């Protein structure tokens, strides 16, 4: 599982990050027990996700409704389509 924290996202505040990090802590602890590891990166989500696309067959994205994350999702999905990668893309509502 890959989680990318984008410091350029100006709409996020300390409360957002605190909530996210508490949830991610659970994933780091439980993930290996369920058969997956957690990878955490800081930077541009689109650029970082693209570096992982050749090593995956499924991509699960948050069904984001805010403008900035919608743009990330759009760019990532179009990168998959443009490069004709055999990747299944699923959206989940994490709220």
GROMACS .gro file of C-alpha atoms in nm:
model
   95
    1UNK     CA    1   0.000   0.000   0.000
    2UNK     CA    2   0.132   0.342  -0.095
    3UNK     CA    3   0.037   0.662   0.085
    4UNK     CA    4   0.169   0.993  -0.047
    5UNK     CA    5   0.163   1.306   0.164
    6UNK     CA    6   0.167   1.620  -0.050
    7UNK     CA    7   0.306   1.921   0.139
    8UNK     CA    8   0.192   2.145  -0.148
    9UNK     CA    9  -0.174   2.086  -0.062
   10UNK     CA   10  -0.254   2.413   0.111
   11UNK     CA   11  -0.610   2.316   0.215
   12UNK     CA   12  -0.484   2.060   0.465
   13UNK     CA   13  -0.418   2.173   0.819
   14UNK     CA   14  -0.275   2.020   1.135
   15UNK     CA   15  -0.608   1.858   1.224
   16UNK     CA   16  -0.625   1.686   0.883
   17UNK     CA   17  -0.273   1.552   0.920
   18UNK     CA   18  -0.330   1.437   1.279
   19UNK     CA   19  -0.637   1.236   1.175
   20UNK     CA   20  -0.462   1.085   0.872
   21UNK     CA   21  -0.152   0.988   1.066
   22UNK     CA   22  -0.357   0.818   1.338
   23UNK     CA   23  -0.530   0.606   1.073
   24UNK     CA   24  -0.205   0.531   0.894
   25UNK     CA   25  -0.050   0.407   1.217
   26UNK     CA   26  -0.313   0.133   1.222
   27UNK     CA   27  -0.232   0.039   0.862
   28UNK     CA   28   0.141   0.016   0.938
   29UNK     CA   29   0.065  -0.217   1.231
   30UNK     CA   30  -0.208  -0.431   1.069
   31UNK     CA   31  -0.086  -0.436   0.709
   32UNK     CA   32   0.185  -0.700   0.747
   33UNK     CA   33  -0.059  -0.923   0.937
   34UNK     CA   34  -0.291  -0.902   0.635
   35UNK     CA   35  -0.015  -0.968   0.383
   36UNK     CA   36   0.081  -0.621   0.264
   37UNK     CA   37   0.334  -0.357   0.357
   38UNK     CA   38   0.286   0.016   0.377
   39UNK     CA   39   0.504   0.255   0.178
   40UNK     CA   40   0.496   0.619   0.281
   41UNK     CA   41   0.630   0.898   0.060
   42UNK     CA   42   0.628   1.277   0.075
   43UNK     CA   43   0.600   1.472  -0.249
   44UNK     CA   44   0.387   1.510  -0.559
   45UNK     CA   45   0.133   1.224  -0.559
   46UNK     CA   46   0.114   1.195  -0.937
   47UNK     CA   47   0.490   1.173  -0.983
   48UNK     CA   48   0.533   0.925  -0.698
   49UNK     CA   49   0.243   0.699  -0.798
   50UNK     CA   50   0.374   0.687  -1.156
   51UNK     CA   51   0.700   0.534  -1.027
   52UNK     CA   52   0.501   0.239  -0.884
   53UNK     CA   53   0.269   0.174  -1.181
   54UNK     CA   54   0.493  -0.077  -1.358
   55UNK     CA   55   0.497  -0.295  -1.045
   56UNK     CA   56   0.122  -0.324  -0.987
   57UNK     CA   57  -0.188  -0.471  -1.145
   58UNK     CA   58  -0.446  -0.289  -0.930
   59UNK     CA   59  -0.467   0.072  -0.818
   60UNK     CA   60  -0.718   0.173  -0.553
   61UNK     CA   61  -0.774   0.546  -0.521
   62UNK     CA   62  -0.971   0.755  -0.277
   63UNK     CA   63  -1.296   0.882  -0.429
   64UNK     CA   64  -1.181   1.237  -0.365
   65UNK     CA   65  -1.424   1.522  -0.411
   66UNK     CA   66  -1.194   1.818  -0.359
   67UNK     CA   67  -1.043   1.991  -0.660
   68UNK     CA   68  -0.676   1.919  -0.588
   69UNK     CA   69  -0.709   1.542  -0.522
   70UNK     CA   70  -0.947   1.511  -0.819
   71UNK     CA   71  -0.670   1.650  -1.037
   72UNK     CA   72  -0.423   1.393  -0.898
   73UNK     CA   73  -0.663   1.110  -0.974
   74UNK     CA   74  -0.734   1.241  -1.324
   75UNK     CA   75  -0.363   1.269  -1.405
   76UNK     CA   76  -0.282   0.923  -1.267
   77UNK     CA   77  -0.566   0.750  -1.452
   78UNK     CA   78  -0.477   0.924  -1.778
   79UNK     CA   79  -0.114   0.822  -1.736
   80UNK     CA   80  -0.229   0.459  -1.709
   81UNK     CA   81  -0.446   0.495  -2.019
   82UNK     CA   82  -0.184   0.684  -2.220
   83UNK     CA   83   0.077   0.418  -2.148
   84UNK     CA   84  -0.173   0.134  -2.204
   85UNK     CA   85  -0.079  -0.026  -1.874
   86UNK     CA   86  -0.282  -0.336  -1.776
   87UNK     CA   87  -0.394  -0.195  -1.442
   88UNK     CA   88  -0.737  -0.221  -1.284
   89UNK     CA   89  -0.840   0.107  -1.120
   90UNK     CA   90  -1.091   0.109  -0.836
   91UNK     CA   91  -1.231   0.403  -0.638
   92UNK     CA   92  -1.330   0.384  -0.273
   93UNK     CA   93  -1.498   0.637  -0.049
   94UNK     CA   94  -1.279   0.664   0.259
   95UNK     CA   95  -1.499   0.904   0.452
   0.00000   0.00000   0.00000
